[in-house]
RNA sequence: GGGAGUUUAGCUCAGCUGGUUCAGAGCAUCUGCCUUACAAGCAGAGGGUCACUGGUUCGAACCCAGUAACUCCCACCA
């Protein structure tokens, strides 16, 4: 098998992904091994892959591949979320394009369209994940509206209802007029927007011509006013106590009420109270027994109760009413004003506070154990800083509005009787039986008298069950899968959904399994562009992930994503990272080409033992570091350790040390060792760069591979004994080589010209054994150990040892002296600081003994060096 | 308004229990190289008052207090 000169990612990626699939390497079934489980945060079924998914899933894949290679039974469960609001919106839009209005469809008809649409476009994102190399067990793919998962939703609804934790009530909810549904508090995103503050005059009805002025950002709601409220302590308005005023334009009379809730120094100190359209006003209205006048339709247009501007959209009405007020002389002034406005997370429509009958889930009881898991450390949040946020939310948790006025989702299992009573039951038949038991029985109750609640539950009411439901933990609570895989190990997700999803999964885990759902939550950051803006479709600042894969290879993009993304920190994405990733796999490829090109001569018996032993130790040293970083979920650092090990230690040093001269053969032992090293390198690279490593793994260089002998299931190398002495020595040897190269650079000597090198050893290092390495990498023709200083040579010092390169014609005593003087000055300064410490009584009394010992050693070392330098300066002067 | 976090080289980030003259890495930059694995490369080099001000300490990037800037989360000021 010949190997191509350059690595071709696309071809290789497709080849190996199919191979992995075909040989079921992603598949997991319970066995005697330790499980390692991740459930994917299910992306919206309508979604397409964006940079956030790339980051998130790359991390998951690295973790899962590593676990697999560490002998665990790794199971990554993929799937999608039905995302009721988002999907329903898309389906409605699609129907509209076809000239179909949702209103004209029955529920079953609509759902048929929706399912068709889901089947057609639903899988896209999962296929995109495959391009990234995601090693999910695709046979386990679930959808939150699969029958079993929907059943679980209904069952848990009934369970919680029976516990008294689900109730129905009229509340002020966040109404999304575009989605025409209520949304939960968490789905409202507040943004500061520039608004106008309208000052509007209301006539007092006592016959005098006085008026009061209120300030509002929402003049279109004055028709829904129920009162004007002033602070009883406000001296300015004592005369208004117990008066009534007329709403402008419609001249409806409303009372002036008193409440300390009103801030005197904001606006005019007069507050219009509009219970139907503002949460605070609603509460104020409750307190003062005010009527609720709702002037808005579900779609945000004004209804007939508004009397004027009926049918107008709320924002159009706002503009028009401003004009009307102005014309009628009621508008005192308009000011620019910044305030917070809530937007729907799903549709981006401005949220309308609206009173309506909804289903709620009580949270306080469930929050307690869910908080404990995290506070006790049974569930770890990574990074830990999120614990505070989590606690704050859990301690102030509010009941969860779980009903949504949509069709796409799990329909609420509430069945209404003709008289408005209702029962909760899974099926109509069960509901019928329940209904017959009601205390106030209905005569002649017929099955068809029961009408199911039209609403569906919030999508999160299904996804909070995800870690259990994907293993059929509801349908069959004692099955082999759930017993084996649950609790799962790591969850990788965005901090944005810590409350939406993570917290609720913990609650559900405890409530329905009596156990936590996962042990570690790795919270990723937001992917931002160079300017720090969140990457989003609407800003157009997000590259298409698939284009990136096309351009840099999946391995390159994976490395690019991970190069700089510590947990919890936002990722400042820059394509140059992917470039760096590509350059990296290119480096690996070329190193491979080099080794592959070598011819072995079995008669050679001069293995590079030093190089081999050194790299062995170095590899274990790096592996120790890599493991430690993984243990702390420092993926970027683990990657960087690997990167440096491969690029610097292996390619730049080890391969250069052992590389035979052009067209010369290599000895058997060195060759075999190098192949072993390469194998280990492929293994540690694999979680980051699965494709190129698998490709190289199968090269004939490593001999015939059995069908199932793949890098993806290779076992990670183990940490072996580290020869610290050797590692230290080689660091010095590397420094010697660097200094030789530096000398060449500064004297403009070509690397091709061989040099002579002498060393006067003061350190006790045995340079004899490193001679050949120094000679090879420094291009030294003659290496000698001397007892005296060499005059007329360029010198440098490494550790305490003096090195000389005779260069009579090029030597410049003045420059050389200057250089040595600089070093001398540095050492003098250094000694001074050390002496200062050592002569400081308090330091000697307080510092730990090992610190003092270290200082003493520093002193001796520096003095030795100083002495040598001063001798050298003296000898130059001669 | 409340809470959390961040601030270290041009950029992205490390810096664990305060202890080498401690200031580090990768990228970028600069210099020199087409040295037969790799110019997607090789060999080198330069770059920082650790945001600011005080304090604690023998010793501070690290601990404490204050200041500033930025980010995120939570919160109903019309």
Coordinates of C-alpha atoms in Angstrom, one line a residue, chain A residues 229-754:
Chain A
X229 CA -52.4 54.9 41.7
X230 CA -50.5 57.4 43.8
X231 CA -48.4 57.1 46.8
X232 CA -50.5 58.2 49.9
X233 CA -47.4 60.1 51.2
X234 CA -47.1 62.2 48.1
X235 CA -47.8 65.7 49.2
X236 CA -48.2 66.9 45.6
X237 CA -51.3 64.8 45.1
X238 CA -53.2 65.1 48.4
X239 CA -56.0 66.8 46.5
X240 CA -56.5 63.7 44.3
X241 CA -57.3 61.3 47.2
X242 CA -60.6 59.6 46.6
X243 CA -61.1 61.4 43.3
X244 CA -61.9 59.8 40.0
X245 CA -60.5 60.5 36.5
X246 CA -61.5 59.9 33.0
X247 CA -59.4 57.8 30.6
X248 CA -58.6 60.0 27.6
X249 CA -60.3 59.3 24.3
X250 CA -62.8 56.8 25.7
X251 CA -63.8 58.8 28.7
X252 CA -64.3 55.9 31.0
X253 CA -64.2 56.8 34.7
X254 CA -61.7 55.2 36.9
X255 CA -60.8 55.7 40.6
X256 CA -57.6 57.1 42.0
X257 CA -56.2 54.6 44.5
X258 CA -53.5 54.9 47.1
X259 CA -50.6 52.6 47.5
X260 CA -47.0 52.9 48.7
X261 CA -46.0 50.7 45.9
X262 CA -45.7 53.8 43.7
X263 CA -42.3 55.4 43.6
X264 CA -42.8 59.2 44.0
X265 CA -39.7 60.2 42.2
X266 CA -40.2 58.2 39.0
X267 CA -42.2 59.6 36.2
X268 CA -44.9 61.9 37.5
X269 CA -45.6 59.9 40.6
X270 CA -48.9 58.8 39.1
X271 CA -49.2 55.3 37.9
X272 CA -51.8 53.9 35.6
X273 CA -52.9 50.5 36.8
X274 CA -53.6 48.1 34.0
X275 CA -54.2 44.7 35.6
X276 CA -54.7 42.8 32.5
X277 CA -51.4 43.8 30.9
X278 CA -48.8 44.1 33.6
X279 CA -47.8 41.7 36.3
X280 CA -47.4 44.4 39.0
X281 CA -50.5 46.1 38.0
X282 CA -52.3 42.7 38.3
X283 CA -51.1 42.3 41.8
X284 CA -52.0 45.8 42.7
X285 CA -55.4 45.2 41.1
X286 CA -55.9 42.1 43.2
X287 CA -55.1 44.0 46.3
X288 CA -57.5 46.8 45.5
X289 CA -60.2 44.7 43.9
X290 CA -60.0 46.3 40.5
X291 CA -61.6 44.8 37.4
X292 CA -59.4 43.2 34.8
X293 CA -60.0 44.5 31.4
X294 CA -58.2 42.6 28.7
X295 CA -58.1 44.5 25.5
X296 CA -55.7 42.3 23.6
X297 CA -56.4 39.2 21.4
X298 CA -54.1 36.3 21.5
X299 CA -52.2 37.5 18.4
X300 CA -51.5 40.9 20.0
X301 CA -54.2 42.9 18.2
X302 CA -56.7 45.1 20.1
X303 CA -60.1 43.6 20.7
X304 CA -63.5 45.3 21.0
X305 CA -63.0 46.0 24.7
X306 CA -60.5 48.6 23.7
X307 CA -63.4 50.5 22.0
X308 CA -61.0 52.3 19.7
X309 CA -58.3 51.0 17.3
X310 CA -60.0 47.6 17.4
X311 CA -58.1 45.1 15.2
X312 CA -54.9 47.1 15.2
X313 CA -51.7 45.4 16.2
X314 CA -50.4 46.6 19.6
X315 CA -47.4 48.4 18.1
X316 CA -49.4 50.0 15.3
X317 CA -51.9 51.0 17.9
X318 CA -49.2 52.5 20.0
X319 CA -48.2 54.9 17.3
X320 CA -51.8 55.7 16.3
X321 CA -52.9 56.4 19.8
X322 CA -50.0 58.7 20.4
X323 CA -51.3 60.8 17.5
X324 CA -54.8 60.7 18.7
X325 CA -53.8 61.8 22.1
X326 CA -51.7 64.5 20.7
X327 CA -54.5 65.8 18.5
X328 CA -57.0 65.7 21.4
X329 CA -54.5 67.6 23.6
X330 CA -53.9 64.8 26.1
X331 CA -50.3 64.2 25.3
X332 CA -48.1 66.4 27.5
X333 CA -44.8 65.3 26.2
X334 CA -42.8 62.3 25.0
X335 CA -39.4 61.4 26.3
X336 CA -36.8 58.9 25.1
X337 CA -36.5 56.1 27.5
X338 CA -34.5 52.9 27.9
X339 CA -36.1 50.0 29.5
X340 CA -36.1 46.2 29.7
X341 CA -38.5 44.4 27.4
X342 CA -39.0 40.7 27.4
X343 CA -38.6 38.8 24.1
X344 CA -39.6 35.2 23.4
X345 CA -36.7 32.9 23.2
X346 CA -38.3 30.9 20.5
X347 CA -39.9 33.5 18.3
X348 CA -38.3 36.7 19.4
X349 CA -41.7 38.3 19.6
X350 CA -42.2 40.9 22.4
X351 CA -43.7 39.1 25.3
X352 CA -47.1 40.2 26.5
X353 CA -48.0 39.7 30.1
X354 CA -51.4 38.0 29.9
X355 CA -53.8 36.5 32.3
X356 CA -54.7 33.0 31.5
X357 CA -55.6 29.6 32.8
X358 CA -52.5 27.4 32.7
X359 CA -51.0 24.3 34.2
X360 CA -48.2 24.7 36.7
X361 CA -45.8 22.4 38.3
X362 CA -44.7 23.0 41.9
X363 CA -41.0 23.3 42.2
X364 CA -40.0 23.8 45.8
X365 CA -40.2 20.2 47.0
X366 CA -38.2 18.9 44.0
X367 CA -35.7 21.7 44.2
X368 CA -34.4 20.8 47.7
X369 CA -32.9 17.4 46.9
X370 CA -31.7 18.7 43.5
X371 CA -29.8 21.4 45.3
X372 CA -28.3 19.0 47.8
X373 CA -26.8 16.8 45.1
X374 CA -24.8 19.8 43.9
X375 CA -24.0 21.3 47.2
X376 CA -22.8 18.0 48.6
X377 CA -20.6 17.5 45.5
X378 CA -22.4 14.3 44.3
X379 CA -22.9 16.2 41.1
X380 CA -20.0 18.3 40.1
X381 CA -20.4 21.4 38.0
X382 CA -17.4 22.2 35.9
X383 CA -16.3 24.9 36.4
X384 CA -17.4 25.2 40.0
X385 CA -18.3 28.9 39.7
X386 CA -21.7 27.8 38.5
X387 CA -22.6 26.3 41.9
X388 CA -23.5 29.7 43.2
X389 CA -25.7 30.5 40.3
X390 CA -27.3 27.2 40.6
X391 CA -28.0 27.6 44.3
X392 CA -29.4 31.0 43.8
X393 CA -31.9 29.8 41.3
X394 CA -32.8 26.7 43.3
X395 CA -33.4 28.7 46.4
X396 CA -35.7 31.1 44.6
X397 CA -37.3 28.7 42.3
X398 CA -40.8 29.6 41.1
X399 CA -43.5 27.3 39.9
X400 CA -43.1 26.2 36.4
X401 CA -45.8 27.0 33.8
X402 CA -45.9 23.7 31.8
X403 CA -48.8 24.2 29.5
X404 CA -48.3 25.5 26.0
X405 CA -51.1 26.4 23.6
X406 CA -49.7 24.3 20.8
X407 CA -50.4 21.0 19.1
X408 CA -46.9 19.8 18.5
X409 CA -46.0 18.0 21.7
X410 CA -47.5 15.8 24.4
X411 CA -51.2 16.7 24.9
X412 CA -52.1 17.3 28.5
X413 CA -53.9 14.3 30.0
X414 CA -56.7 16.3 31.5
X415 CA -60.3 15.5 30.5
X416 CA -63.0 18.0 30.9
X417 CA -66.6 17.2 31.6
X418 CA -69.4 19.4 30.3
X419 CA -69.8 21.1 33.6
X420 CA -66.1 22.2 33.7
X421 CA -64.9 19.5 36.1
X422 CA -61.9 17.6 35.0
X423 CA -60.1 14.4 35.7
X424 CA -56.5 13.4 34.9
X425 CA -56.0 10.1 33.2
X426 CA -53.9 8.6 30.5
X427 CA -56.7 7.5 28.2
X428 CA -60.2 8.7 27.5
X429 CA -61.5 5.4 28.9
X430 CA -59.6 5.7 32.1
X431 CA -60.8 9.3 32.4
X432 CA -64.3 8.1 31.9
X433 CA -64.0 5.7 34.8
X434 CA -62.5 8.4 36.9
X435 CA -65.2 10.8 36.0
X436 CA -67.9 8.4 37.2
X437 CA -66.3 8.5 40.6
X438 CA -66.5 12.2 40.9
X439 CA -68.3 13.4 44.0
X440 CA -70.7 15.6 42.0
X441 CA -71.7 13.0 39.5
X442 CA -73.1 13.9 36.2
X443 CA -76.3 12.2 35.1
X444 CA -76.0 10.1 32.0
X445 CA -72.3 10.8 31.5
X446 CA -71.2 9.6 28.1
X447 CA -67.7 8.8 26.9
X448 CA -67.9 11.5 24.3
X449 CA -68.8 14.1 26.8
X450 CA -65.1 14.1 27.8
X451 CA -63.0 16.6 26.0
X452 CA -59.2 16.5 26.4
X453 CA -57.3 19.6 27.2
X454 CA -56.2 21.3 24.0
X455 CA -52.7 22.2 25.2
X456 CA -49.5 20.4 25.2
X457 CA -46.8 20.4 27.8
X458 CA -43.6 22.5 27.7
X459 CA -40.9 20.7 25.7
X460 CA -38.6 20.8 28.8
X461 CA -41.3 18.7 30.5
X462 CA -40.2 15.9 28.2
X463 CA -36.5 16.6 28.0
X464 CA -36.1 16.7 31.8
X465 CA -36.7 12.9 31.6
X466 CA -34.1 12.4 28.9
X467 CA -31.4 10.5 30.9
X468 CA -34.0 8.1 32.1
X469 CA -36.3 7.8 29.2
X470 CA -33.6 7.1 26.6
X471 CA -33.0 3.9 28.5
X472 CA -36.7 3.1 28.9
X473 CA -36.5 3.8 32.6
X474 CA -40.2 4.7 32.7
X475 CA -41.6 2.0 30.6
X476 CA -39.6 -0.7 32.2
X477 CA -37.9 0.7 35.3
X478 CA -35.8 -2.3 36.0
X479 CA -34.5 -3.1 32.6
X480 CA -30.9 -4.1 32.0
X481 CA -30.0 -0.8 30.2
X482 CA -31.2 1.6 32.8
X483 CA -29.7 -0.5 35.6
X484 CA -26.3 -0.5 33.8
X485 CA -26.0 2.9 32.2
X486 CA -27.8 5.1 34.8
X487 CA -26.7 7.3 36.4
X488 CA -24.7 8.5 33.5
X489 CA -21.3 10.0 33.9
X490 CA -20.8 13.3 32.1
X491 CA -23.2 15.8 30.7
X492 CA -21.8 18.4 28.4
X493 CA -24.0 21.4 27.8
X494 CA -24.3 25.2 27.7
X495 CA -24.7 27.2 30.9
X496 CA -27.6 28.9 29.3
X497 CA -29.7 25.9 30.0
X498 CA -28.5 25.1 33.5
X499 CA -32.0 25.9 34.8
X500 CA -34.1 25.0 31.8
X501 CA -32.7 21.6 31.6
X502 CA -29.9 20.6 33.9
X503 CA -31.6 21.5 37.1
X504 CA -34.8 19.9 36.1
X505 CA -33.1 16.7 35.0
X506 CA -31.6 16.5 38.5
X507 CA -35.1 17.0 39.9
X508 CA -36.5 14.3 37.7
X509 CA -33.7 12.0 38.3
X510 CA -34.3 12.2 42.0
X511 CA -38.1 12.1 41.8
X512 CA -38.4 9.2 39.4
X513 CA -35.3 7.2 40.0
X514 CA -34.3 8.3 43.5
X515 CA -30.9 8.9 42.1
X516 CA -28.9 11.6 40.4
X517 CA -28.9 11.5 36.6
X518 CA -25.2 12.2 36.0
X519 CA -22.1 12.9 38.0
X520 CA -20.3 15.7 36.2
X521 CA -21.7 18.6 34.3
X522 CA -19.2 20.1 31.9
X523 CA -20.5 23.6 31.0
X524 CA -19.1 24.9 27.8
X525 CA -18.9 28.6 26.9
X526 CA -20.6 30.5 24.2
X527 CA -18.8 30.5 20.8
X528 CA -18.1 34.0 19.9
X529 CA -16.4 35.7 17.0
X530 CA -13.2 37.7 17.2
X531 CA -15.2 40.8 18.2
X532 CA -16.7 39.0 21.1
X533 CA -20.1 38.7 19.5
X534 CA -22.1 35.6 19.9
X535 CA -22.0 33.6 16.7
X536 CA -25.5 33.5 15.3
X537 CA -27.3 33.0 12.1
X538 CA -28.9 36.4 12.4
X539 CA -25.6 38.3 12.7
X540 CA -24.2 36.2 9.9
X541 CA -20.9 36.0 11.7
X542 CA -20.9 32.2 12.0
X543 CA -19.0 30.0 9.6
X544 CA -20.8 27.0 8.4
X545 CA -19.4 24.1 10.3
X546 CA -19.6 21.8 7.4
X547 CA -17.6 24.3 5.3
X548 CA -15.0 24.3 7.9
X549 CA -14.8 20.6 7.9
X550 CA -14.5 20.7 4.1
X551 CA -11.7 23.2 4.4
X552 CA -9.6 22.0 7.3
X553 CA -10.7 18.4 7.7
X554 CA -12.8 17.2 10.7
X555 CA -9.6 16.5 12.6
X556 CA -8.4 20.0 12.0
X557 CA -11.7 21.6 13.1
X558 CA -11.9 19.4 16.2
X559 CA -8.4 20.5 17.2
X560 CA -9.3 24.1 16.4
X561 CA -12.4 24.0 18.6
X562 CA -10.5 22.6 21.5
X563 CA -7.3 24.6 21.3
X564 CA -8.6 27.3 23.4
X565 CA -11.8 26.5 25.2
X566 CA -11.5 26.0 28.9
X567 CA -14.7 24.9 30.6
X568 CA -17.1 27.7 31.4
X569 CA -15.2 30.2 29.3
X570 CA -16.5 31.6 26.1
X571 CA -14.7 30.5 23.1
X572 CA -13.3 33.3 20.9
X573 CA -13.4 31.4 17.7
X574 CA -11.0 32.2 15.0
X575 CA -10.6 30.1 11.8
X576 CA -6.8 30.3 12.4
X577 CA -7.3 27.8 15.1
X578 CA -8.6 25.3 12.6
X579 CA -5.6 26.1 10.4
X580 CA -3.4 25.3 13.3
X581 CA -5.3 22.0 13.7
X582 CA -4.8 21.2 10.0
X583 CA -1.1 22.0 10.3
X584 CA -0.9 19.7 13.2
X585 CA -2.3 16.7 11.4
X586 CA -0.1 17.5 8.5
X587 CA 2.9 17.3 10.8
X588 CA 1.8 13.9 12.0
X589 CA 1.3 12.8 8.4
X590 CA 4.8 13.9 7.4
X591 CA 6.5 12.4 10.4
X592 CA 4.8 9.2 9.3
X593 CA 6.1 9.6 5.8
X594 CA 9.6 9.9 7.2
X595 CA 9.5 6.8 9.2
X596 CA 7.8 4.9 6.4
X597 CA 10.6 5.8 4.1
X598 CA 13.3 4.1 6.2
X599 CA 15.0 0.9 5.2
X600 CA 16.1 -1.4 7.9
X601 CA 19.4 -3.1 8.0
X602 CA 19.5 -6.0 10.3
X603 CA 23.2 -6.1 10.4
X604 CA 23.4 -2.7 12.1
X605 CA 23.9 -3.1 15.8
X606 CA 24.0 0.5 17.1
X607 CA 20.6 1.3 18.4
X608 CA 20.0 4.9 19.6
X609 CA 19.5 3.8 23.2
X610 CA 19.8 7.2 24.7
X611 CA 17.2 8.6 22.3
X612 CA 14.9 5.7 22.9
X613 CA 15.2 5.7 26.6
X614 CA 14.8 9.4 26.7
X615 CA 11.6 9.4 24.6
X616 CA 10.2 6.6 26.7
X617 CA 10.6 8.7 29.8
X618 CA 9.4 11.8 28.1
X619 CA 6.3 10.1 26.8
X620 CA 5.4 8.9 30.3
X621 CA 6.1 12.3 31.8
X622 CA 3.8 13.9 29.2
X623 CA 1.2 11.2 29.6
X624 CA 1.1 11.9 33.4
X625 CA 0.4 15.5 32.6
X626 CA -2.2 14.7 30.0
X627 CA -4.1 12.3 32.4
X628 CA -4.0 14.9 35.1
X629 CA -5.5 17.5 32.8
X630 CA -8.2 15.2 31.7
X631 CA -9.1 14.3 35.2
X632 CA -9.7 18.0 35.8
X633 CA -11.6 18.4 32.5
X634 CA -8.9 20.7 31.2
X635 CA -9.3 19.5 27.6
X636 CA -7.4 22.3 26.0
X637 CA -4.4 21.8 28.1
X638 CA -4.5 18.0 27.6
X639 CA -4.5 18.7 23.9
X640 CA -1.7 21.2 24.1
X641 CA 0.4 18.7 26.1
X642 CA -0.2 16.2 23.4
X643 CA 0.5 18.7 20.7
X644 CA 3.9 19.6 22.2
X645 CA 4.8 16.0 22.9
X646 CA 4.2 15.1 19.3
X647 CA 5.5 18.2 17.6
X648 CA 8.4 19.1 19.8
X649 CA 9.6 16.0 21.6
X650 CA 8.8 13.4 19.0
X651 CA 9.3 15.2 15.7
X652 CA 11.7 17.9 16.5
X653 CA 13.9 16.0 18.9
X654 CA 13.5 12.3 18.9
X655 CA 13.1 11.8 15.1
X656 CA 16.0 14.1 14.5
X657 CA 18.1 12.2 17.0
X658 CA 17.5 8.8 15.3
X659 CA 17.0 9.9 11.7
X660 CA 19.5 8.0 9.5
X661 CA 21.5 10.0 7.0
X662 CA 20.0 10.3 3.5
X663 CA 19.6 6.9 1.9
X664 CA 21.2 5.2 4.8
X665 CA 19.4 2.4 6.6
X666 CA 18.3 2.3 10.2
X667 CA 19.0 -0.5 12.7
X668 CA 16.3 -2.9 13.6
X669 CA 15.9 -2.0 17.2
X670 CA 15.6 1.7 16.8
X671 CA 13.1 1.1 14.0
X672 CA 10.9 -1.2 16.0
X673 CA 10.9 1.1 19.0
X674 CA 10.0 4.1 16.8
X675 CA 7.0 2.2 15.5
X676 CA 5.9 1.4 19.0
X677 CA 6.3 5.1 19.9
X678 CA 4.3 6.0 16.8
X679 CA 1.6 3.6 17.8
X680 CA 1.3 5.2 21.2
X681 CA 1.2 8.6 19.7
X682 CA -1.7 7.6 17.4
X683 CA -3.5 6.4 20.5
X684 CA -3.2 9.5 22.5
X685 CA -4.1 11.6 19.5
X686 CA -7.1 9.6 18.5
X687 CA -9.7 11.2 20.8
X688 CA -8.8 14.6 19.3
X689 CA -8.0 13.5 15.7
X690 CA -9.9 10.2 15.1
X691 CA -9.7 10.1 11.4
X692 CA -6.0 10.5 10.5
X693 CA -5.0 8.3 13.4
X694 CA -7.3 5.5 12.2
X695 CA -5.9 5.9 8.7
X696 CA -2.3 5.6 9.8
X697 CA -3.1 2.8 12.2
X698 CA -4.0 0.7 9.3
X699 CA -0.9 1.4 7.3
X700 CA 1.1 -1.7 6.3
X701 CA 4.0 -0.2 8.2
X702 CA 2.4 -1.6 11.3
X703 CA 1.9 -5.0 9.7
X704 CA -1.3 -6.8 9.0
X705 CA -4.2 -5.6 11.1
X706 CA -7.1 -7.9 12.0
X707 CA -10.5 -6.6 10.9
X708 CA -11.4 -5.4 14.4
X709 CA -7.9 -4.1 15.3
X710 CA -8.7 -0.4 15.1
X711 CA -7.3 2.7 16.7
X712 CA -10.8 3.6 17.9
X713 CA -10.7 0.6 20.3
X714 CA -7.0 0.4 20.9
X715 CA -6.1 0.6 24.6
X716 CA -4.5 3.8 25.8
X717 CA -0.8 3.5 26.8
X718 CA 0.0 3.2 30.4
X719 CA 2.3 5.5 32.3
X720 CA 5.7 3.8 32.8
X721 CA 8.7 4.4 34.9
X722 CA 10.3 7.8 34.3
X723 CA 14.1 8.3 34.4
X724 CA 14.3 11.8 35.8
X725 CA 18.1 11.9 35.6
X726 CA 18.0 11.1 31.9
X727 CA 15.2 13.7 31.3
X728 CA 17.3 16.4 33.1
X729 CA 20.4 15.5 31.2
X730 CA 18.7 15.6 27.9
X731 CA 17.3 19.0 28.7
X732 CA 20.9 20.1 29.2
X733 CA 22.0 18.4 26.0
X734 CA 19.2 20.2 24.1
X735 CA 20.4 23.4 25.6
X736 CA 23.9 22.7 24.3
X737 CA 22.6 22.0 20.9
X738 CA 20.5 25.2 21.0
X739 CA 23.5 27.2 22.0
X740 CA 25.6 25.7 19.2
X741 CA 22.8 26.7 16.7
X742 CA 22.7 30.1 18.3
X743 CA 26.4 30.5 17.9
X744 CA 26.0 29.6 14.2
X745 CA 23.2 32.1 13.8
X746 CA 25.1 35.0 15.4
X747 CA 28.3 34.2 13.6
X748 CA 26.5 33.5 10.3
X749 CA 27.8 30.0 10.0
X750 CA 25.8 27.7 7.8
X751 CA 24.4 24.6 9.4
X752 CA 26.2 22.7 6.8
X753 CA 29.6 23.6 8.1
X754 CA 30.7 21.2 10.7

